[in-house]
PDB file of C-alpha atoms in Angstrom:
ATOM      1  CA  UNK A   1     -47.285  56.206 -25.896  1.00  0.00           C
ATOM      2  CA  UNK A   2     -48.670  55.209 -29.272  1.00  0.00           C
ATOM      3  CA  UNK A   3     -45.621  53.378 -30.119  1.00  0.00           C
ATOM      4  CA  UNK A   4     -45.662  51.269 -26.774  1.00  0.00           C
ATOM      5  CA  UNK A   5     -49.224  50.539 -27.475  1.00  0.00           C
ATOM      6  CA  UNK A   6     -48.521  49.178 -30.975  1.00  0.00           C
ATOM      7  CA  UNK A   7     -45.722  47.448 -29.957  1.00  0.00           C
ATOM      8  CA  UNK A   8     -47.834  45.516 -27.695  1.00  0.00           C
ATOM      9  CA  UNK A   9     -50.660  45.130 -29.929  1.00  0.00           C
ATOM     10  CA  UNK A  10     -48.404  43.329 -32.467  1.00  0.00           C
ATOM     11  CA  UNK A  11     -46.556  41.548 -29.575  1.00  0.00           C
ATOM     12  CA  UNK A  12     -49.873  40.076 -28.492  1.00  0.00           C
ATOM     13  CA  UNK A  13     -50.836  39.199 -32.123  1.00  0.00           C
ATOM     14  CA  UNK A  14     -47.552  37.539 -33.020  1.00  0.00           C
ATOM     15  CA  UNK A  15     -48.202  35.792 -29.866  1.00  0.00           C
ATOM     16  CA  UNK A  16     -51.603  34.421 -30.560  1.00  0.00           C
ATOM     17  CA  UNK A  17     -50.870  33.515 -34.036  1.00  0.00           C
ATOM     18  CA  UNK A  18     -47.637  31.705 -33.350  1.00  0.00           C
ATOM     19  CA  UNK A  19     -49.789  29.927 -30.520  1.00  0.00           C
ATOM     20  CA  UNK A  20     -52.268  28.820 -33.310  1.00  0.00           C
ATOM     21  CA  UNK A  21     -49.591  27.346 -35.682  1.00  0.00           C
ATOM     22  CA  UNK A  22     -48.065  25.570 -32.801  1.00  0.00           C
ATOM     23  CA  UNK A  23     -51.504  24.073 -32.219  1.00  0.00           C
ATOM     24  CA  UNK A  24     -51.999  23.341 -35.858  1.00  0.00           C
ATOM     25  CA  UNK A  25     -48.516  21.617 -36.037  1.00  0.00           C
ATOM     26  CA  UNK A  26     -49.070  19.353 -33.085  1.00  0.00           C
ATOM     27  CA  UNK A  27     -52.337  18.198 -34.788  1.00  0.00           C
ATOM     28  CA  UNK A  28     -50.257  17.341 -38.120  1.00  0.00           C
ATOM     29  CA  UNK A  29     -47.424  15.712 -36.726  1.00  0.00           C
ATOM     30  CA  UNK A  30     -49.015  14.171 -34.004  1.00  0.00           C
ATOM     31  CA  UNK A  31     -47.359  10.688 -33.113  1.00  0.00           C
ATOM     32  CA  UNK A  32     -49.694   8.266 -31.263  1.00  0.00           C
ATOM     33  CA  UNK A  33     -48.483   6.957 -27.778  1.00  0.00           C
ATOM     34  CA  UNK A  34     -48.492   3.440 -27.267  1.00  0.00           C
ATOM     35  CA  UNK A  35     -49.387   3.509 -23.631  1.00  0.00           C
ATOM     36  CA  UNK A  36     -48.704  -0.364 -23.244  1.00  0.00           C
ATOM     37  CA  UNK A  37     -45.055   0.430 -24.456  1.00  0.00           C
ATOM     38  CA  UNK A  38     -44.824   3.447 -22.226  1.00  0.00           C
ATOM     39  CA  UNK A  39     -46.158   1.472 -19.373  1.00  0.00           C
ATOM     40  CA  UNK A  40     -43.303  -1.459 -19.866  1.00  0.00           C
ATOM     41  CA  UNK A  41     -40.554   1.535 -20.239  1.00  0.00           C
ATOM     42  CA  UNK A  42     -41.273   2.777 -16.985  1.00  0.00           C
ATOM     43  CA  UNK A  43     -40.901  -0.450 -15.120  1.00  0.00           C
ATOM     44  CA  UNK A  44     -37.251  -0.855 -16.885  1.00  0.00           C
ATOM     45  CA  UNK A  45     -34.209  -0.036 -15.218  1.00  0.00           C
ATOM     46  CA  UNK A  46     -32.977   2.356 -17.884  1.00  0.00           C
ATOM     47  CA  UNK A  47     -29.616   0.831 -18.080  1.00  0.00           C
ATOM     48  CA  UNK A  48     -29.537   0.886 -22.165  1.00  0.00           C
ATOM     49  CA  UNK A  49     -27.417  -2.012 -22.165  1.00  0.00           C
ATOM     50  CA  UNK A  50     -28.336  -3.536 -25.382  1.00  0.00           C
ATOM     51  CA  UNK A  51     -28.309  -7.217 -23.381  1.00  0.00           C
ATOM     52  CA  UNK A  52     -32.030  -7.551 -24.840  1.00  0.00           C
ATOM     53  CA  UNK A  53     -30.956  -7.282 -28.370  1.00  0.00           C
ATOM     54  CA  UNK A  54     -32.625  -3.898 -28.884  1.00  0.00           C
ATOM     55  CA  UNK A  55     -31.647  -0.249 -29.349  1.00  0.00           C
ATOM     56  CA  UNK A  56     -31.950   0.206 -25.742  1.00  0.00           C
ATOM     57  CA  UNK A  57     -35.074   0.243 -23.150  1.00  0.00           C
ATOM     58  CA  UNK A  58     -37.421   2.325 -25.610  1.00  0.00           C
ATOM     59  CA  UNK A  59     -36.625  -0.128 -28.199  1.00  0.00           C
ATOM     60  CA  UNK A  60     -37.372  -3.351 -26.006  1.00  0.00           C
ATOM     61  CA  UNK A  61     -40.331  -1.642 -24.399  1.00  0.00           C
ATOM     62  CA  UNK A  62     -42.005  -1.198 -28.001  1.00  0.00           C
ATOM     63  CA  UNK A  63     -40.893  -4.575 -29.052  1.00  0.00           C
ATOM     64  CA  UNK A  64     -42.614  -5.823 -25.918  1.00  0.00           C
ATOM     65  CA  UNK A  65     -45.897  -3.883 -26.507  1.00  0.00           C
ATOM     66  CA  UNK A  66     -45.941  -5.226 -30.020  1.00  0.00           C
ATOM     67  CA  UNK A  67     -45.363  -8.653 -29.143  1.00  0.00           C
ATOM     68  CA  UNK A  68     -42.256  -9.270 -30.419  1.00  0.00           C
ATOM     69  CA  UNK A  69     -39.920  -9.371 -27.389  1.00  0.00           C
ATOM     70  CA  UNK A  70     -40.615 -11.726 -24.355  1.00  0.00           C
ATOM     71  CA  UNK A  71     -41.553 -10.265 -21.153  1.00  0.00           C
ATOM     72  CA  UNK A  72     -38.473 -11.614 -19.382  1.00  0.00           C
ATOM     73  CA  UNK A  73     -35.956 -10.257 -22.104  1.00  0.00           C
ATOM     74  CA  UNK A  74     -34.699  -7.693 -19.963  1.00  0.00           C
ATOM     75  CA  UNK A  75     -31.535  -9.567 -18.654  1.00  0.00           C
ATOM     76  CA  UNK A  76     -30.115  -6.116 -16.884  1.00  0.00           C
ATOM     77  CA  UNK A  77     -33.272  -5.985 -14.778  1.00  0.00           C
ATOM     78  CA  UNK A  78     -33.561  -9.981 -13.622  1.00  0.00           C
ATOM     79  CA  UNK A  79     -36.507 -11.395 -12.002  1.00  0.00           C
ATOM     80  CA  UNK A  80     -37.853  -8.359 -10.544  1.00  0.00           C
ATOM     81  CA  UNK A  81     -38.195  -6.449 -14.084  1.00  0.00           C
ATOM     82  CA  UNK A  82     -39.274  -9.504 -15.907  1.00  0.00           C
ATOM     83  CA  UNK A  83     -42.379  -9.857 -13.418  1.00  0.00           C
ATOM     84  CA  UNK A  84     -43.187  -6.271 -13.555  1.00  0.00           C
ATOM     85  CA  UNK A  85     -43.222  -6.574 -17.289  1.00  0.00           C
ATOM     86  CA  UNK A  86     -45.488  -9.407 -17.714  1.00  0.00           C
ATOM     87  CA  UNK A  87     -47.606  -7.647 -14.940  1.00  0.00           C
ATOM     88  CA  UNK A  88     -48.124  -4.787 -17.464  1.00  0.00           C
ATOM     89  CA  UNK A  89     -48.315  -7.312 -20.445  1.00  0.00           C
ATOM     90  CA  UNK A  90     -50.641  -9.444 -18.906  1.00  0.00           C
ATOM     91  CA  UNK A  91     -48.461 -12.847 -19.410  1.00  0.00           C
ATOM     92  CA  UNK A  92     -47.122 -15.100 -16.774  1.00  0.00           C
ATOM     93  CA  UNK A  93     -42.956 -15.771 -16.894  1.00  0.00           C
ATOM     94  CA  UNK A  94     -40.763 -17.882 -14.378  1.00  0.00           C
ATOM     95  CA  UNK A  95     -37.704 -15.950 -15.452  1.00  0.00           C
ATOM     96  CA  UNK A  96     -34.119 -16.410 -12.882  1.00  0.00           C
ATOM     97  CA  UNK A  97     -31.302 -14.273 -12.447  1.00  0.00           C
ATOM     98  CA  UNK A  98     -28.060 -15.189 -14.341  1.00  0.00           C
ATOM     99  CA  UNK A  99     -24.440 -14.415 -13.831  1.00  0.00           C
ATOM    100  CA  UNK A 100     -21.417 -14.613 -16.172  1.00  0.00           C
ATOM    101  CA  UNK A 101     -18.562 -17.273 -16.030  1.00  0.00           C
ATOM    102  CA  UNK A 102     -15.378 -17.642 -17.772  1.00  0.00           C
ATOM    103  CA  UNK A 103     -14.376 -20.552 -19.120  1.00  0.00           C
ATOM    104  CA  UNK A 104     -11.019 -19.844 -18.869  1.00  0.00           C
ATOM    105  CA  UNK A 105      -8.089 -20.263 -16.000  1.00  0.00           C
ATOM    106  CA  UNK A 106      -5.055 -19.475 -18.190  1.00  0.00           C
ATOM    107  CA  UNK A 107      -3.630 -16.783 -16.220  1.00  0.00           C
ATOM    108  CA  UNK A 108      -0.469 -15.236 -16.868  1.00  0.00           C
ATOM    109  CA  UNK A 109       1.784 -17.424 -14.507  1.00  0.00           C
ATOM    110  CA  UNK A 110      -0.191 -20.752 -16.174  1.00  0.00           C
ATOM    111  CA  UNK A 111      -0.391 -19.936 -19.759  1.00  0.00           C
ATOM    112  CA  UNK A 112       2.432 -18.964 -22.103  1.00  0.00           C
ATOM    113  CA  UNK A 113       2.527 -15.771 -24.243  1.00  0.00           C
ATOM    114  CA  UNK A 114       3.296 -16.190 -27.474  1.00  0.00           C
ATOM    115  CA  UNK A 115       5.307 -13.380 -27.971  1.00  0.00           C
ATOM    116  CA  UNK A 116       5.805  -9.931 -27.426  1.00  0.00           C
ATOM    117  CA  UNK A 117       2.332  -8.205 -28.876  1.00  0.00           C
ATOM    118  CA  UNK A 118       3.151  -4.823 -29.697  1.00  0.00           C
ATOM    119  CA  UNK A 119      -0.521  -3.957 -31.529  1.00  0.00           C
ATOM    120  CA  UNK A 120      -3.422  -2.238 -30.162  1.00  0.00           C
ATOM    121  CA  UNK A 121      -4.355  -3.106 -26.360  1.00  0.00           C
ATOM    122  CA  UNK A 122      -7.770  -4.791 -27.299  1.00  0.00           C
ATOM    123  CA  UNK A 123      -9.052  -8.386 -27.585  1.00  0.00           C
ATOM    124  CA  UNK A 124     -10.865  -8.171 -30.914  1.00  0.00           C
ATOM    125  CA  UNK A 125      -7.743  -6.458 -32.594  1.00  0.00           C
ATOM    126  CA  UNK A 126      -5.139  -9.116 -31.124  1.00  0.00           C
ATOM    127  CA  UNK A 127      -7.843 -11.878 -31.957  1.00  0.00           C
ATOM    128  CA  UNK A 128      -7.970 -10.602 -35.411  1.00  0.00           C
ATOM    129  CA  UNK A 129      -4.188  -9.510 -36.213  1.00  0.00           C
ATOM    130  CA  UNK A 130      -2.411 -12.613 -34.427  1.00  0.00           C
ATOM    131  CA  UNK A 131      -5.385 -15.096 -33.269  1.00  0.00           C
ATOM    132  CA  UNK A 132      -4.581 -14.163 -29.725  1.00  0.00           C
ATOM    133  CA  UNK A 133      -1.515 -13.586 -27.523  1.00  0.00           C
ATOM    134  CA  UNK A 134      -1.084 -16.659 -25.855  1.00  0.00           C
ATOM    135  CA  UNK A 135       0.443 -20.245 -26.966  1.00  0.00           C
ATOM    136  CA  UNK A 136      -3.549 -21.577 -26.064  1.00  0.00           C
ATOM    137  CA  UNK A 137      -4.969 -20.152 -29.241  1.00  0.00           C
ATOM    138  CA  UNK A 138      -8.382 -20.509 -27.232  1.00  0.00           C
ATOM    139  CA  UNK A 139      -7.311 -18.952 -24.182  1.00  0.00           C
ATOM    140  CA  UNK A 140      -8.278 -15.459 -22.912  1.00  0.00           C
ATOM    141  CA  UNK A 141      -6.137 -12.529 -24.480  1.00  0.00           C
ATOM    142  CA  UNK A 142      -6.812 -10.704 -21.425  1.00  0.00           C
ATOM    143  CA  UNK A 143      -6.909  -7.008 -22.528  1.00  0.00           C
ATOM    144  CA  UNK A 144     -10.343  -6.536 -20.944  1.00  0.00           C
ATOM    145  CA  UNK A 145     -12.890  -5.942 -24.031  1.00  0.00           C
ATOM    146  CA  UNK A 146     -15.529  -7.141 -21.633  1.00  0.00           C
ATOM    147  CA  UNK A 147     -14.688  -5.160 -18.250  1.00  0.00           C
ATOM    148  CA  UNK A 148     -14.782  -2.073 -20.900  1.00  0.00           C
ATOM    149  CA  UNK A 149     -18.305  -2.859 -22.010  1.00  0.00           C
ATOM    150  CA  UNK A 150     -19.645  -3.841 -18.736  1.00  0.00           C
ATOM    151  CA  UNK A 151     -22.301  -1.356 -17.695  1.00  0.00           C
ATOM    152  CA  UNK A 152     -22.555  -2.434 -14.049  1.00  0.00           C
ATOM    153  CA  UNK A 153     -19.292  -2.518 -12.752  1.00  0.00           C
ATOM    154  CA  UNK A 154     -19.461  -6.076 -12.543  1.00  0.00           C
ATOM    155  CA  UNK A 155     -16.260  -7.062 -14.224  1.00  0.00           C
ATOM    156  CA  UNK A 156     -12.711  -6.179 -13.296  1.00  0.00           C
ATOM    157  CA  UNK A 157      -9.289  -7.090 -14.650  1.00  0.00           C
ATOM    158  CA  UNK A 158      -7.274  -9.102 -11.608  1.00  0.00           C
ATOM    159  CA  UNK A 159      -3.363  -9.250 -11.285  1.00  0.00           C
ATOM    160  CA  UNK A 160      -3.545 -12.436 -13.167  1.00  0.00           C
ATOM    161  CA  UNK A 161      -4.479 -10.713 -16.390  1.00  0.00           C
ATOM    162  CA  UNK A 162      -8.027 -12.268 -16.485  1.00  0.00           C
ATOM    163  CA  UNK A 163     -11.179 -10.907 -16.083  1.00  0.00           C
ATOM    164  CA  UNK A 164     -13.117 -11.385 -12.872  1.00  0.00           C
ATOM    165  CA  UNK A 165     -16.951 -11.400 -11.917  1.00  0.00           C
ATOM    166  CA  UNK A 166     -18.463  -9.787  -9.112  1.00  0.00           C
ATOM    167  CA  UNK A 167     -21.521 -12.116  -9.128  1.00  0.00           C
ATOM    168  CA  UNK A 168     -23.611  -9.540  -6.389  1.00  0.00           C
ATOM    169  CA  UNK A 169     -23.406  -6.882  -9.335  1.00  0.00           C
ATOM    170  CA  UNK A 170     -23.640  -9.129 -12.403  1.00  0.00           C
ATOM    171  CA  UNK A 171     -27.008  -8.893 -13.843  1.00  0.00           C
ATOM    172  CA  UNK A 172     -26.598 -11.718 -16.484  1.00  0.00           C
ATOM    173  CA  UNK A 173     -27.114  -9.395 -19.119  1.00  0.00           C
ATOM    174  CA  UNK A 174     -24.927 -10.828 -21.653  1.00  0.00           C
ATOM    175  CA  UNK A 175     -23.237  -7.986 -23.075  1.00  0.00           C
ATOM    176  CA  UNK A 176     -19.767  -9.382 -22.376  1.00  0.00           C
ATOM    177  CA  UNK A 177     -20.575 -12.672 -23.697  1.00  0.00           C
ATOM    178  CA  UNK A 178     -21.243 -10.870 -27.088  1.00  0.00           C
ATOM    179  CA  UNK A 179     -18.099  -8.674 -26.865  1.00  0.00           C
ATOM    180  CA  UNK A 180     -15.540 -11.528 -26.017  1.00  0.00           C
ATOM    181  CA  UNK A 181     -14.128 -12.475 -29.687  1.00  0.00           C
ATOM    182  CA  UNK A 182     -12.707 -15.932 -28.043  1.00  0.00           C
ATOM    183  CA  UNK A 183     -16.301 -16.829 -26.593  1.00  0.00           C
ATOM    184  CA  UNK A 184     -15.178 -17.493 -23.268  1.00  0.00           C
ATOM    185  CA  UNK A 185     -17.861 -16.108 -21.489  1.00  0.00           C
ATOM    186  CA  UNK A 186     -21.144 -17.557 -20.905  1.00  0.00           C
ATOM    187  CA  UNK A 187     -24.123 -17.001 -18.279  1.00  0.00           C
ATOM    188  CA  UNK A 188     -25.503 -19.450 -16.109  1.00  0.00           C
ATOM    189  CA  UNK A 189     -28.619 -19.071 -13.692  1.00  0.00           C
ATOM    190  CA  UNK A 190     -27.854 -18.367 -10.172  1.00  0.00           C
ATOM    191  CA  UNK A 191     -29.438 -21.595  -8.969  1.00  0.00           C
ATOM    192  CA  UNK A 192     -27.552 -23.842 -11.229  1.00  0.00           C
ATOM    193  CA  UNK A 193     -25.510 -26.591  -9.302  1.00  0.00           C
ATOM    194  CA  UNK A 194     -23.205 -28.798 -10.706  1.00  0.00           C
ATOM    195  CA  UNK A 195     -19.610 -29.415 -12.559  1.00  0.00           C
ATOM    196  CA  UNK A 196     -18.298 -27.144 -15.076  1.00  0.00           C
ATOM    197  CA  UNK A 197     -15.588 -27.026 -17.026  1.00  0.00           C
ATOM    198  CA  UNK A 198     -13.518 -23.688 -16.658  1.00  0.00           C
ATOM    199  CA  UNK A 199     -11.614 -24.452 -20.228  1.00  0.00           C
ATOM    200  CA  UNK A 200     -11.880 -24.090 -23.523  1.00  0.00           C
ATOM    201  CA  UNK A 201      -8.948 -25.942 -25.251  1.00  0.00           C
ATOM    202  CA  UNK A 202     -10.111 -28.203 -27.861  1.00  0.00           C
ATOM    203  CA  UNK A 203      -6.465 -29.381 -29.011  1.00  0.00           C
ATOM    204  CA  UNK A 204      -6.418 -32.921 -28.437  1.00  0.00           C
ATOM    205  CA  UNK A 205      -2.827 -33.450 -28.206  1.00  0.00           C
ATOM    206  CA  UNK A 206      -1.670 -33.592 -24.331  1.00  0.00           C
ATOM    207  CA  UNK A 207       1.644 -32.452 -24.815  1.00  0.00           C
ATOM    208  CA  UNK A 208       0.760 -29.634 -26.854  1.00  0.00           C
ATOM    209  CA  UNK A 209      -1.593 -28.589 -24.103  1.00  0.00           C
ATOM    210  CA  UNK A 210       0.538 -29.130 -21.301  1.00  0.00           C
ATOM    211  CA  UNK A 211       3.412 -27.030 -22.939  1.00  0.00           C
ATOM    212  CA  UNK A 212       1.020 -24.216 -23.512  1.00  0.00           C
ATOM    213  CA  UNK A 213      -1.328 -24.234 -20.464  1.00  0.00           C
ATOM    214  CA  UNK A 214      -0.418 -25.644 -17.148  1.00  0.00           C
ATOM    215  CA  UNK A 215      -4.526 -25.541 -16.073  1.00  0.00           C
ATOM    216  CA  UNK A 216      -5.696 -26.754 -19.676  1.00  0.00           C
ATOM    217  CA  UNK A 217      -8.225 -29.920 -20.149  1.00  0.00           C
ATOM    218  CA  UNK A 218      -5.627 -32.604 -21.416  1.00  0.00           C
ATOM    219  CA  UNK A 219      -8.739 -34.872 -22.766  1.00  0.00           C
ATOM    220  CA  UNK A 220      -7.753 -37.592 -20.358  1.00  0.00           C
ATOM    221  CA  UNK A 221     -11.469 -38.462 -20.074  1.00  0.00           C
ATOM    222  CA  UNK A 222     -11.233 -39.545 -16.511  1.00  0.00           C
ATOM    223  CA  UNK A 223     -13.978 -37.198 -15.396  1.00  0.00           C
ATOM    224  CA  UNK A 224     -16.617 -38.977 -18.259  1.00  0.00           C
ATOM    225  CA  UNK A 225     -15.501 -42.282 -16.763  1.00  0.00           C
ATOM    226  CA  UNK A 226     -15.166 -41.729 -13.286  1.00  0.00           C
ATOM    227  CA  UNK A 227     -18.921 -40.011 -13.092  1.00  0.00           C
ATOM    228  CA  UNK A 228     -21.428 -42.240 -10.672  1.00  0.00           C
ATOM    229  CA  UNK A 229     -24.230 -40.621 -12.505  1.00  0.00           C
ATOM    230  CA  UNK A 230     -22.914 -40.587 -16.208  1.00  0.00           C
ATOM    231  CA  UNK A 231     -23.642 -36.984 -16.203  1.00  0.00           C
ATOM    232  CA  UNK A 232     -20.436 -35.409 -18.044  1.00  0.00           C
ATOM    233  CA  UNK A 233     -19.285 -36.401 -21.647  1.00  0.00           C
ATOM    234  CA  UNK A 234     -16.291 -34.666 -23.485  1.00  0.00           C
ATOM    235  CA  UNK A 235     -17.541 -33.277 -26.565  1.00  0.00           C
ATOM    236  CA  UNK A 236     -15.206 -31.502 -28.872  1.00  0.00           C
ATOM    237  CA  UNK A 237     -12.533 -31.641 -26.656  1.00  0.00           C
ATOM    238  CA  UNK A 238     -14.662 -30.286 -23.667  1.00  0.00           C
ATOM    239  CA  UNK A 239     -16.225 -31.907 -20.517  1.00  0.00           C
ATOM    240  CA  UNK A 240     -20.239 -31.119 -21.187  1.00  0.00           C
ATOM    241  CA  UNK A 241     -22.276 -31.820 -17.979  1.00  0.00           C
ATOM    242  CA  UNK A 242     -25.610 -32.974 -18.254  1.00  0.00           C
ATOM    243  CA  UNK A 243     -27.204 -30.861 -15.329  1.00  0.00           C
ATOM    244  CA  UNK A 244     -30.464 -33.079 -15.028  1.00  0.00           C
ATOM    245  CA  UNK A 245     -28.384 -35.841 -14.166  1.00  0.00           C
ATOM    246  CA  UNK A 246     -25.323 -34.176 -12.038  1.00  0.00           C
ATOM    247  CA  UNK A 247     -26.069 -34.127  -8.401  1.00  0.00           C
ATOM    248  CA  UNK A 248     -22.624 -32.176  -7.386  1.00  0.00           C
ATOM    249  CA  UNK A 249     -20.968 -35.173  -5.850  1.00  0.00           C
ATOM    250  CA  UNK A 250     -17.894 -33.561  -6.756  1.00  0.00           C
ATOM    251  CA  UNK A 251     -16.229 -36.868  -8.067  1.00  0.00           C
ATOM    252  CA  UNK A 252     -15.063 -35.419 -11.227  1.00  0.00           C
ATOM    253  CA  UNK A 253     -13.664 -32.164  -9.692  1.00  0.00           C
ATOM    254  CA  UNK A 254     -11.366 -33.738  -7.511  1.00  0.00           C
ATOM    255  CA  UNK A 255     -10.419 -36.526  -9.888  1.00  0.00           C
ATOM    256  CA  UNK A 256      -9.515 -34.004 -12.789  1.00  0.00           C
ATOM    257  CA  UNK A 257      -5.590 -33.825 -12.982  1.00  0.00           C
ATOM    258  CA  UNK A 258      -5.189 -30.280 -14.166  1.00  0.00           C
ATOM    259  CA  UNK A 259      -8.141 -28.864 -12.069  1.00  0.00           C
ATOM    260  CA  UNK A 260     -10.207 -27.928 -14.878  1.00  0.00           C
ATOM    261  CA  UNK A 261     -13.391 -28.551 -13.450  1.00  0.00           C
ATOM    262  CA  UNK A 262     -15.258 -26.899 -10.363  1.00  0.00           C
ATOM    263  CA  UNK A 263     -18.884 -26.982  -8.944  1.00  0.00           C
ATOM    264  CA  UNK A 264     -21.050 -23.861 -10.449  1.00  0.00           C
ATOM    265  CA  UNK A 265     -22.273 -23.116  -6.951  1.00  0.00           C
ATOM    266  CA  UNK A 266     -18.669 -22.414  -5.562  1.00  0.00           C
ATOM    267  CA  UNK A 267     -17.946 -19.840  -8.254  1.00  0.00           C
ATOM    268  CA  UNK A 268     -20.904 -17.908  -8.273  1.00  0.00           C
TER     269      UNK A 268
END
């Protein structure tokens, strides 16, 4: 009986001592919680996609609370999240949802392969090793690095060996944009209207372009000359549109001999 009582007393004393020590350690190692950062973290989607440029949602929330990141920096959350973060921070934002667009139409039946590639099936590896796998050195390699990094299942590889964007799922986070070694993906506001060039071939030699890709920009300048609004200009081999002037008249799209141009509102 005495042994049982001793065991109970010792257990109680040990529990009491451990409790006191835990309380002391808690005081010693206490880390103040930034209430503003916690409030920002609460309204974030929790995707931890890195599209904001910070190491996950916690990093972005801390940066917002410290004034180092903008309220609309969470591209994955879109306008709703941006407004929620702005409310926490007490600022105003005029954010807009964006989606990714691929500036290449060089599918396997339109863009000639350079040869048989036997290396690692990664766009980054193929670009580093042999500068791509197609005759067009600016074309999509087609191994789907962008698809692999998409956290929202918004990208998929088509039967044409090109990545396709599901605009209903795309949040415009920009991770695929950063991943593409050919820099073929870019984001546009969902309200954008006007023409866009779906080609990144900067070669000035028309014969070489036609030989390597049936749907590449041949730098004929017809789009620039025919635009009634003077909203398009071929710069560094690529038609660039001034959206402040473009009114989606479709003249350049209809006149392009290789069907490089399209209206943004028709593809997003």
